Amino acid sequence: MWMVRPSCLLVARRIAGYSRCLSCNACGVDLQKQDPTGKGYYIQPSKHETNFQKEIEAVKYMLFSQDIQVLKDAGKTQSQKEEHSLICKRCNDALHHNKYDLRDFPRTSIPQLYESIPLGGKLLHVVPFSEFPLGLSKKVLTDRKHDASLLLTKSDQVLSSKGTLSKYVPQFLQDFMKYQMGLTTNKTIAMSSLRNWNIELLNASLRKMTFLFGCANAGKSTLINTLSKKYTGHKVNFHKQGNLLAIDEDVKNSTKSQMAGVSHIPNMTRALQGYQIQDKVIFDLPGYTEDMDAAYLEQIVRKDWIKRVRDTALFKHERLKKKNYVTLKGTEQGSCYTLGGLFFIVPPKGTINQIVNYIPGEYSIYRNIDKALEVFKNCNANSNHALDKYCGILSSTCTKEAYIRHIIPPFRGSIEIVFKDIGYVLLRTTGKFDFMGFHEVWAPRGIKVIIREPLEKTIRASSELYIQSKGVQPACPTDRMFFSSTYEIPFGETDILSKMKEMYLERTRGKKNCVEIGNEDPFIIIERYKANTLTNPFWYYNF
């Protein structure tokens, strides 16, 4: 796999007479130019030498004949610089032409990644804060064979200011780990690579060797690039035996501009890559996939929409402050809000709702899901369709059978709906709570969906209680579940409330930190919630 000899990584050594392997600057795989169908195939850049350049070289020889060796060495260094910028054809087509075959981007499991990390190695469990708590793995954080810490990226997608990050988040995370996950640790950092939030804190936490361990598109490569820019880091190469190779100073200067391969395409990184950050080496590992059999997003969503959704730079930070919303009324026909078909939000009849979208893309509202899918099907059949810019799904997704019906447990006020690898939206109900039915979210099969109380608001409120109580009250809610899985219920099921209770009892059997409902009539449970004697009924999430 991506074997590294830890004993050799601690000291950089010059090795004479070695056979050095060139690696792709984007994905890290060894390059070769013999087999066009093989892994790592690249096309050697052609060198065009003009007559003018030849004349200059002749003048150099006449004027500086005594320094011929110096000139030769300079040419050698230039050649080394060029080697550092080489990328394989697979990555070139994907990065510059958005052309790629999913078979060339295989998934990596968690056990496979562990093979690359030495026992006792420092591991940063990288999770996007925007999807919190999706992606958090208790198994990874409690692995005794490695020293694991939690690193939350993309904090600027949920927090409106760095002040919130610095003042409230550290204690919130510490108490969250303790009360929600049962872990006593303060080894958590939240940061933003795009806005340089907590970069200094992250750098101070790095060891001589640190391995970035996270799912695909968690922001690992962007993080490395931010560190490299701030601390003049550079990419490092390895000998075939695993030794870390020292780099000439001129080549080192050139590699400062050779950043980690950042892409909207999952599994871009396919080999371990090392980067020198001051006196430390940080390793970019391929992103892991928890469900190896899950459908690829590329089999569901159009490529241009995937690129738009996953491009961190397209996230509009000002939306966190402005919170511009769209009004959606629940109707008997099942009116719905959608973002290109990536999901549908269907409110119960008679409700008035507000939706704040934090995902790049064009939204639209339809009479019902059937009408929306009909339009999207026509868009796929005709690229010149007037509504084509509102369609983000492939033709194979334009059927109800391609979706799962997610039922949201009862809530009052606002919640955030989180879609794995896509982003989140805020859903707000207006007026006093009155149970009129369930809100539904329809999402393509393979896309995980959870809900949570608005994250920044929850962090601020619970942290203020912690400060006011001088540490007596936890900085994380403990009186309720403030995040939850949804309930996947078949289309034809009509007695949703009874089915939800049945599923809740099954999920929480023998579990702690959940609302006890026993054999209560589910309608009585709703009445208790309405009377404020119960908090977040049927909310539950299992790590």
Coordinates of C-alpha atoms in Angstrom, one line a residue:
M1 CA 0.0 0.0 0.0
W2 CA 1.5 3.4 1.1
M3 CA 4.3 1.9 3.2
V4 CA 6.5 4.3 5.1
R5 CA 9.4 3.4 7.3
P6 CA 9.0 5.6 10.4
S7 CA 12.6 5.1 11.6
C8 CA 13.8 6.6 8.3
L9 CA 11.4 9.5 8.3
L10 CA 12.8 11.1 11.4
V11 CA 16.1 12.0 9.7
A12 CA 16.3 13.2 6.1
R13 CA 19.2 11.6 4.3
R14 CA 21.0 12.1 1.0
I15 CA 21.3 8.9 -0.9
A16 CA 23.8 8.6 -3.6
G17 CA 23.2 6.4 -6.7
Y18 CA 19.5 5.8 -6.0
S19 CA 16.8 5.2 -8.5
R20 CA 14.3 7.9 -7.7
C21 CA 10.6 7.5 -8.5
L22 CA 8.8 10.5 -9.8
S23 CA 5.3 10.9 -8.4
C24 CA 2.2 12.7 -9.5
N25 CA 2.0 16.1 -7.9
A26 CA -1.8 15.8 -7.6
C27 CA -2.4 12.3 -6.4
G28 CA 1.0 11.0 -5.3
V29 CA 1.1 7.8 -7.4
D30 CA 4.4 6.8 -9.1
L31 CA 4.7 8.1 -12.7
Q32 CA 5.4 6.0 -15.7
K33 CA 5.4 6.6 -19.5
Q34 CA 5.4 3.1 -20.9
D35 CA 1.8 2.0 -20.5
P36 CA -0.9 4.5 -21.5
T37 CA -3.5 2.3 -19.9
G38 CA -1.6 1.8 -16.7
K39 CA -1.7 3.6 -13.4
G40 CA 0.5 6.7 -13.2
Y41 CA 0.9 7.2 -17.0
Y42 CA 2.0 10.7 -17.9
I43 CA 3.2 12.5 -21.0
Q44 CA 6.6 13.9 -20.8
P45 CA 6.5 17.7 -21.5
S46 CA 8.3 18.5 -24.7
K47 CA 11.2 21.0 -24.6
H48 CA 11.1 23.5 -27.5
E49 CA 14.5 25.1 -27.9
T50 CA 14.5 28.0 -30.3
N51 CA 17.5 29.2 -32.4
F52 CA 17.7 32.2 -30.2
Q53 CA 18.1 30.0 -27.1
K54 CA 20.8 28.0 -28.9
E55 CA 22.7 31.3 -29.7
I56 CA 22.4 32.4 -26.0
E57 CA 23.9 29.0 -24.9
A58 CA 26.8 29.5 -27.4
V59 CA 27.5 32.9 -26.0
K60 CA 27.5 31.5 -22.5
Y61 CA 30.1 29.0 -23.4
M62 CA 32.3 31.6 -25.0
L63 CA 32.0 34.1 -22.1
F64 CA 31.9 31.8 -19.2
S65 CA 33.8 28.7 -20.3
Q66 CA 35.4 28.4 -16.8
D67 CA 31.9 28.1 -15.3
I68 CA 30.6 25.4 -17.6
Q69 CA 30.0 23.0 -14.7
V70 CA 28.0 25.7 -12.9
L71 CA 25.8 26.0 -15.9
K72 CA 25.4 22.3 -16.2
D73 CA 24.4 22.1 -12.5
A74 CA 21.9 24.9 -13.1
G75 CA 20.3 23.0 -15.9
K76 CA 20.1 19.9 -13.7
T77 CA 18.3 21.9 -11.0
Q78 CA 15.9 23.3 -13.5
S79 CA 15.2 19.7 -14.6
Q80 CA 14.5 18.7 -11.0
K81 CA 12.1 21.6 -10.7
E82 CA 10.2 20.5 -13.7
E83 CA 9.9 16.9 -12.3
H84 CA 8.2 18.3 -9.2
S85 CA 5.3 19.7 -11.2
L86 CA 4.5 16.6 -13.2
I87 CA 1.0 15.1 -13.0
C88 CA -0.4 11.9 -14.4
K89 CA -2.9 11.9 -17.3
R90 CA -5.7 10.8 -15.1
C91 CA -5.3 13.9 -12.8
N92 CA -4.7 16.2 -15.8
D93 CA -7.9 15.2 -17.5
A94 CA -9.9 15.5 -14.2
L95 CA -8.5 18.8 -12.9
H96 CA -8.3 20.7 -16.2
H97 CA -11.1 19.2 -18.3
N98 CA -13.5 17.7 -15.6
K99 CA -13.2 14.4 -17.5
Y100 CA -12.8 11.3 -15.4
D101 CA -13.9 7.7 -15.0
L102 CA -15.0 6.6 -11.5
R103 CA -13.1 3.4 -12.0
D104 CA -9.9 5.4 -11.9
F105 CA -10.8 6.8 -8.5
P106 CA -11.2 3.7 -6.3
R107 CA -12.4 4.1 -2.8
T108 CA -10.2 3.4 0.3
S109 CA -11.5 1.7 3.5
I110 CA -10.5 2.7 7.0
P111 CA -8.5 -0.6 7.6
Q112 CA -6.5 0.1 4.4
L113 CA -5.5 3.5 5.7
Y114 CA -4.3 2.1 9.0
E115 CA -1.7 0.1 7.1
S116 CA 0.1 3.3 6.3
I117 CA 0.3 4.7 9.8
P118 CA 3.0 3.4 12.2
L119 CA 1.9 2.2 15.7
G120 CA 1.6 5.1 18.0
G121 CA 1.6 7.5 15.2
K122 CA -0.1 10.9 15.5
L123 CA -3.4 10.9 13.7
L124 CA -5.7 13.8 13.0
H125 CA -9.3 12.7 12.4
V126 CA -10.4 15.3 9.9
V127 CA -14.1 16.1 9.7
P128 CA -15.9 19.0 8.1
F129 CA -17.6 21.2 10.8
S130 CA -20.2 22.0 8.2
E131 CA -21.5 18.4 8.4
F132 CA -21.2 18.1 12.2
P133 CA -21.7 15.5 13.7
L134 CA -21.8 13.5 10.5
G135 CA -18.4 11.9 9.9
L136 CA -17.4 11.7 13.5
S137 CA -16.1 8.2 14.2
K138 CA -15.9 7.1 17.8
K139 CA -14.0 4.0 16.6
V140 CA -11.2 6.2 15.1
L141 CA -11.0 8.5 18.1
T142 CA -10.7 5.6 20.6
D143 CA -8.3 3.5 18.6
R144 CA -5.6 2.5 21.1
K145 CA -3.0 1.8 18.4
H146 CA -2.7 5.4 17.4
D147 CA -2.8 8.8 19.1
A148 CA -5.9 10.3 17.6
S149 CA -7.1 13.9 17.8
L150 CA -10.2 15.6 16.2
L151 CA -9.7 18.3 13.6
L152 CA -12.8 20.1 12.3
T153 CA -12.4 21.9 9.0
K154 CA -14.5 24.4 7.1
S155 CA -15.6 26.2 10.3
D156 CA -16.3 29.3 8.2
Q157 CA -19.3 27.5 6.7
V158 CA -21.1 27.3 10.1
L159 CA -19.6 30.1 12.2
S160 CA -20.1 33.8 11.2
S161 CA -16.9 35.0 12.9
K162 CA -13.5 33.9 14.2
G163 CA -14.5 35.3 17.6
T164 CA -17.2 32.6 18.0
L165 CA -14.6 30.0 17.1
S166 CA -12.1 31.3 19.6
K167 CA -14.4 32.1 22.5
Y168 CA -17.0 29.3 22.5
V169 CA -16.0 26.3 20.4
P170 CA -13.1 24.8 22.4
Q171 CA -15.1 24.2 25.6
F172 CA -18.2 23.2 23.6
L173 CA -16.2 20.5 21.8
Q174 CA -14.6 19.3 25.0
D175 CA -18.1 18.9 26.6
F176 CA -19.6 17.5 23.5
M177 CA -17.0 14.7 23.4
K178 CA -17.6 14.0 27.1
Y179 CA -21.4 14.1 27.3
Q180 CA -22.4 13.0 23.8
M181 CA -19.7 10.6 22.9
G182 CA -18.4 9.5 26.3
L183 CA -14.8 10.5 25.6
T184 CA -12.7 12.6 28.0
T185 CA -10.3 14.6 25.9
N186 CA -9.4 18.2 25.0
K187 CA -7.6 17.2 21.8
T188 CA -9.9 19.0 19.5
I189 CA -9.3 21.8 17.1
A190 CA -11.8 23.7 14.8
M191 CA -10.3 25.7 12.0
S192 CA -10.9 27.2 8.6
S193 CA -8.2 26.8 5.9
L194 CA -9.9 29.3 3.6
R195 CA -9.9 32.1 6.2
N196 CA -6.8 31.1 8.1
W197 CA -8.7 30.6 11.4
N198 CA -6.7 28.7 14.0
I199 CA -3.9 27.9 11.6
E200 CA -1.3 28.8 14.3
L201 CA -3.0 26.6 16.9
L202 CA -3.1 23.7 14.4
N203 CA 0.6 24.1 13.5
A204 CA 1.6 24.1 17.2
S205 CA -0.3 20.8 17.7
L206 CA 1.6 19.0 14.9
R207 CA 4.2 16.4 15.8
K208 CA 7.4 15.4 13.9
M209 CA 5.1 13.2 11.9
T210 CA 1.3 13.7 11.6
F211 CA -1.1 11.8 9.5
L212 CA -4.3 13.4 8.1
F213 CA -7.1 10.8 8.5
G214 CA -10.5 11.7 7.1
C215 CA -13.2 11.0 4.5
A216 CA -12.9 12.1 0.9
N217 CA -13.4 15.9 0.4
A218 CA -12.9 16.7 4.1
G219 CA -10.5 19.5 3.3
K220 CA -7.2 17.7 4.0
S221 CA -5.3 18.9 0.9
T222 CA -6.6 22.5 1.3
L223 CA -5.4 22.4 4.9
I224 CA -1.9 21.3 3.8
N225 CA -1.8 24.1 1.2
T226 CA -2.7 26.7 3.8
L227 CA 0.0 25.5 6.2
S228 CA 2.5 25.4 3.3
K229 CA 1.8 29.0 2.3
K230 CA 2.0 30.4 5.8
Y231 CA 5.1 28.4 6.9
T232 CA 6.8 28.1 3.5
G233 CA 6.3 24.4 3.5
H234 CA 7.2 22.1 0.6
K235 CA 6.5 18.6 -0.7
V236 CA 9.0 15.9 0.0
N237 CA 9.9 12.8 -1.9
F238 CA 10.7 9.3 -0.8
H239 CA 13.2 6.7 -1.9
K240 CA 11.8 3.3 -2.9
Q241 CA 12.9 1.9 0.4
G242 CA 10.8 4.5 2.3
N243 CA 13.6 7.0 3.2
L244 CA 12.7 10.7 3.2
L245 CA 14.9 12.4 0.7
A246 CA 16.6 15.7 1.3
I247 CA 16.0 18.3 -1.3
D248 CA 18.4 20.8 -2.8
E249 CA 17.6 24.4 -1.7
D250 CA 16.8 25.6 -5.3
V251 CA 14.4 22.7 -5.8
K252 CA 12.9 23.3 -2.4
N253 CA 12.1 26.9 -3.4
S254 CA 10.4 25.6 -6.5
T255 CA 8.3 23.1 -4.6
K256 CA 6.9 25.8 -2.4
S257 CA 4.5 26.4 -5.2
Q258 CA 3.8 22.7 -5.7
M259 CA 0.7 22.4 -3.5
A260 CA -1.4 19.4 -2.6
G261 CA -3.9 18.3 -5.2
V262 CA -7.2 20.0 -4.3
S263 CA -10.2 18.8 -6.3
H264 CA -14.0 18.4 -6.1
I265 CA -13.5 14.9 -7.3
P266 CA -13.5 12.3 -4.4
N267 CA -10.5 10.0 -4.0
M268 CA -8.2 12.2 -5.9
T269 CA -5.3 11.4 -3.6
R270 CA -4.4 7.7 -4.0
A271 CA -0.9 7.5 -2.5
L272 CA 0.6 8.8 0.7
Q273 CA 2.2 12.3 0.2
G274 CA 4.5 14.1 2.6
Y275 CA 4.9 17.8 3.2
Q276 CA 7.6 19.5 5.2
I277 CA 6.1 22.2 7.4
Q278 CA 9.1 23.8 9.3
D279 CA 10.7 20.9 11.2
K280 CA 7.6 18.7 10.9
V281 CA 6.3 16.3 8.2
I282 CA 2.5 16.1 7.6
F283 CA 1.1 13.3 5.5
D284 CA -1.9 13.5 3.2
L285 CA -3.6 10.2 3.1
P286 CA -6.3 9.1 0.6
G287 CA -9.8 9.9 1.9
Y288 CA -11.6 6.9 3.3
T289 CA -15.1 5.7 2.6
E290 CA -17.2 4.3 5.4
D291 CA -19.7 2.5 3.2
M292 CA -17.7 1.0 0.3
D293 CA -20.9 -0.2 -1.4
A294 CA -22.7 3.2 -1.4
A295 CA -23.6 4.9 -4.7
Y296 CA -21.1 7.5 -6.0
L297 CA -22.5 11.0 -6.1
E298 CA -21.3 11.1 -9.7
Q299 CA -23.9 8.4 -10.5
I300 CA -26.6 10.6 -9.2
V301 CA -25.7 14.3 -9.8
R302 CA -24.4 16.1 -12.9
K303 CA -20.6 16.7 -12.8
D304 CA -20.9 20.5 -13.1
W305 CA -23.2 20.5 -10.1
I306 CA -20.8 18.3 -8.1
K307 CA -18.0 20.7 -8.9
R308 CA -20.1 23.7 -7.7
V309 CA -21.3 22.0 -4.5
R310 CA -17.8 20.8 -3.5
D311 CA -15.9 24.0 -4.3
T312 CA -15.3 25.5 -0.9
A313 CA -14.5 28.9 -2.4
L314 CA -18.0 29.2 -3.8
F315 CA -19.5 29.1 -0.3
K316 CA -20.9 32.6 0.4
H317 CA -19.9 33.4 4.0
E318 CA -22.1 36.4 4.2
R319 CA -25.2 34.2 4.1
L320 CA -24.4 33.2 7.7
K321 CA -25.2 36.7 8.7
K322 CA -27.9 37.8 6.2
K323 CA -29.9 34.5 6.3
N324 CA -32.0 35.4 3.3
Y325 CA -34.8 33.0 3.1
V326 CA -37.4 31.6 0.7
T327 CA -41.0 31.0 1.9
L328 CA -42.5 27.6 1.3
K329 CA -46.2 26.8 2.1
G330 CA -47.3 23.3 2.7
T331 CA -50.2 22.3 0.4
E332 CA -52.4 19.3 -0.1
Q333 CA -50.7 18.5 -3.4
G334 CA -47.3 18.3 -1.6
S335 CA -45.5 21.5 -2.7
C336 CA -41.7 21.1 -2.5
Y337 CA -38.5 23.0 -2.4
T338 CA -35.5 21.6 -4.3
L339 CA -32.0 22.3 -5.2
G340 CA -31.7 20.8 -8.7
G341 CA -33.1 17.5 -7.4
L342 CA -30.3 16.9 -4.9
F343 CA -33.1 16.9 -2.3
F344 CA -36.7 17.8 -1.9
I345 CA -38.2 19.4 1.2
V346 CA -42.0 18.8 1.6
P347 CA -43.7 20.6 4.5
P348 CA -47.0 19.4 6.0
K349 CA -50.2 21.0 4.7
G350 CA -51.1 24.3 6.2
T351 CA -47.7 25.2 7.5
I352 CA -45.7 28.3 6.5
N353 CA -41.9 27.7 6.3
Q354 CA -38.8 29.6 5.6
I355 CA -35.7 28.0 4.0
V356 CA -32.2 29.5 4.1
N357 CA -29.9 27.7 1.6
Y358 CA -26.2 27.5 2.2
I359 CA -25.4 25.2 -0.7
P360 CA -24.3 26.7 -4.1
G361 CA -26.9 26.1 -6.8
E362 CA -30.2 27.2 -8.2
Y363 CA -33.3 26.4 -6.1
S364 CA -36.9 26.0 -7.4
I365 CA -40.3 25.3 -6.0
Y366 CA -42.8 22.8 -7.6
R367 CA -46.3 21.7 -7.1
N368 CA -45.1 18.3 -6.0
I369 CA -42.2 15.9 -6.4
D370 CA -43.7 14.2 -9.4
K371 CA -43.9 17.5 -11.3
A372 CA -40.3 18.3 -10.4
L373 CA -39.0 15.0 -11.6
E374 CA -41.0 15.3 -14.8
V375 CA -39.3 18.7 -15.5
F376 CA -35.8 17.3 -14.7
K377 CA -36.4 14.3 -16.9
N378 CA -37.2 16.6 -19.8
C379 CA -34.1 18.7 -19.1
N380 CA -31.9 15.6 -19.4
A381 CA -33.6 14.8 -22.7
N382 CA -33.1 18.3 -24.0
S383 CA -30.0 20.3 -23.0
N384 CA -31.6 23.4 -24.4
H385 CA -34.6 23.1 -22.1
A386 CA -35.6 26.5 -20.6
L387 CA -35.2 25.2 -17.0
D388 CA -32.0 23.2 -17.6
K389 CA -30.0 25.4 -15.2
Y390 CA -32.3 24.3 -12.4
C391 CA -31.6 20.6 -13.0
G392 CA -28.7 19.0 -11.1
I393 CA -29.5 15.3 -11.4
L394 CA -28.9 12.7 -14.1
S395 CA -31.7 11.0 -16.0
S396 CA -31.3 7.8 -14.0
T397 CA -32.2 9.8 -10.8
C398 CA -35.4 11.3 -12.3
T399 CA -37.7 8.7 -10.6
K400 CA -39.2 8.4 -7.1
E401 CA -37.6 5.0 -6.8
A402 CA -34.2 6.6 -6.9
Y403 CA -35.0 8.5 -3.6
I404 CA -35.5 7.7 0.0
R405 CA -38.3 9.3 2.0
H406 CA -36.8 10.8 5.2
I407 CA -39.3 11.8 7.9
I408 CA -38.1 14.6 10.3
P409 CA -39.0 14.1 13.9
P410 CA -41.1 16.9 15.5
F411 CA -39.4 20.2 16.1
R412 CA -40.2 23.8 16.8
G413 CA -38.5 26.9 15.5
S414 CA -35.5 26.2 13.3
I415 CA -33.4 23.1 12.4
E416 CA -30.5 22.6 10.0
I417 CA -30.8 19.7 7.5
V418 CA -27.4 18.2 6.7
F419 CA -26.6 16.3 3.5
K420 CA -23.4 14.3 3.5
D421 CA -20.9 15.6 0.9
I422 CA -23.3 18.3 -0.2
G423 CA -23.9 20.8 2.6
Y424 CA -26.8 22.0 4.7
V425 CA -29.9 24.2 4.7
L426 CA -31.9 25.9 7.5
L427 CA -35.6 25.1 7.8
R428 CA -37.7 27.4 10.0
T429 CA -41.4 27.0 10.8
T430 CA -43.4 30.1 11.6
G431 CA -45.9 30.7 14.3
K432 CA -46.6 28.7 17.5
F433 CA -46.0 25.0 17.4
D434 CA -49.0 23.0 16.4
F435 CA -48.6 19.5 15.1
M436 CA -50.0 19.4 11.6
G437 CA -48.0 16.5 10.3
F438 CA -44.4 15.7 9.5
H439 CA -41.8 17.6 7.3
E440 CA -40.3 15.2 4.8
V441 CA -37.0 15.3 3.0
W442 CA -36.5 13.2 -0.1
A443 CA -32.9 12.5 -1.0
P444 CA -31.3 10.2 -3.5
R445 CA -30.2 6.8 -2.2
G446 CA -26.7 6.9 -0.9
I447 CA -26.9 10.4 0.5
K448 CA -26.9 10.5 4.3
V449 CA -29.3 13.0 5.9
I450 CA -29.4 14.2 9.5
I451 CA -30.9 17.2 11.3
R452 CA -29.5 19.4 14.1
E453 CA -30.5 22.5 16.0
P454 CA -28.9 25.5 14.3
L455 CA -25.2 24.8 15.2
E456 CA -23.8 28.3 15.8
K457 CA -26.8 29.4 17.8
T458 CA -26.6 26.2 20.0
I459 CA -22.9 26.7 20.6
R460 CA -23.3 30.3 21.6
A461 CA -26.3 29.7 23.9
S462 CA -24.9 26.7 25.7
S463 CA -21.5 28.3 26.0
E464 CA -23.0 31.4 27.5
L465 CA -24.7 29.3 30.2
Y466 CA -21.3 27.7 30.9
I467 CA -19.7 31.1 31.3
Q468 CA -22.5 32.5 33.5
S469 CA -22.5 29.5 35.7
K470 CA -18.7 29.7 36.0
G471 CA -18.3 26.2 34.6
V472 CA -21.1 24.5 36.5
Q473 CA -23.3 24.1 33.4
P474 CA -21.7 22.2 30.5
A475 CA -21.0 24.2 27.4
C476 CA -22.9 21.6 25.4
P477 CA -26.6 20.7 25.8
T478 CA -27.1 17.7 28.0
D479 CA -30.9 17.9 28.6
R480 CA -31.7 16.9 25.1
M481 CA -30.4 15.5 21.8
F482 CA -29.8 18.5 19.7
F483 CA -29.0 16.4 16.6
S484 CA -30.7 13.4 15.2
S485 CA -31.0 10.9 12.4
T486 CA -34.1 11.0 10.2
Y487 CA -36.6 8.2 9.8
E488 CA -36.5 6.4 6.5
I489 CA -40.2 5.4 6.0
P490 CA -41.6 3.8 2.8
F491 CA -43.7 5.9 0.4
G492 CA -46.9 4.0 1.1
E493 CA -46.8 4.2 4.9
T494 CA -49.6 6.3 6.3
D495 CA -49.4 5.8 10.1
I496 CA -46.1 7.6 10.3
L497 CA -46.3 8.5 14.0
S498 CA -46.7 4.9 15.1
K499 CA -44.0 3.7 12.8
M500 CA -41.6 6.4 14.1
K501 CA -42.2 5.4 17.7
E502 CA -41.6 1.7 16.8
M503 CA -38.3 2.7 15.1
Y504 CA -37.3 5.0 17.9
L505 CA -37.7 2.2 20.5
E506 CA -35.7 -0.1 18.4
R507 CA -32.9 2.4 18.0
T508 CA -32.7 3.4 21.6
R509 CA -33.0 -0.1 23.2
G510 CA -30.4 -0.2 26.0
K511 CA -29.1 3.2 25.1
K512 CA -28.5 6.2 27.4
N513 CA -29.1 9.9 26.8
C514 CA -32.5 9.4 25.1
V515 CA -36.1 10.4 25.9
E516 CA -38.0 7.6 27.7
I517 CA -41.4 7.1 26.1
G518 CA -42.2 3.5 27.1
N519 CA -45.7 2.4 26.0
E520 CA -47.1 5.9 25.8
D521 CA -49.5 6.7 23.0
P522 CA -47.5 8.6 20.3
F523 CA -50.2 11.3 20.2
I524 CA -49.8 11.8 24.0
I525 CA -46.0 12.3 23.4
I526 CA -46.8 15.0 20.8
E527 CA -49.1 16.7 23.3
R528 CA -46.4 16.6 26.0
Y529 CA -44.0 18.2 23.5
K530 CA -46.6 20.8 22.6
A531 CA -47.0 21.7 26.4
N532 CA -43.2 22.0 26.8
T533 CA -42.9 19.1 29.2
L534 CA -40.8 17.1 26.7
T535 CA -37.8 18.1 24.5
N536 CA -37.1 16.9 21.0
P537 CA -39.2 13.6 21.1
F538 CA -37.9 10.9 18.8
W539 CA -34.6 12.6 18.3
Y540 CA -31.7 10.2 18.4
Y541 CA -28.3 9.7 16.8
N542 CA -25.9 6.7 17.2
F543 CA -22.1 7.3 16.7

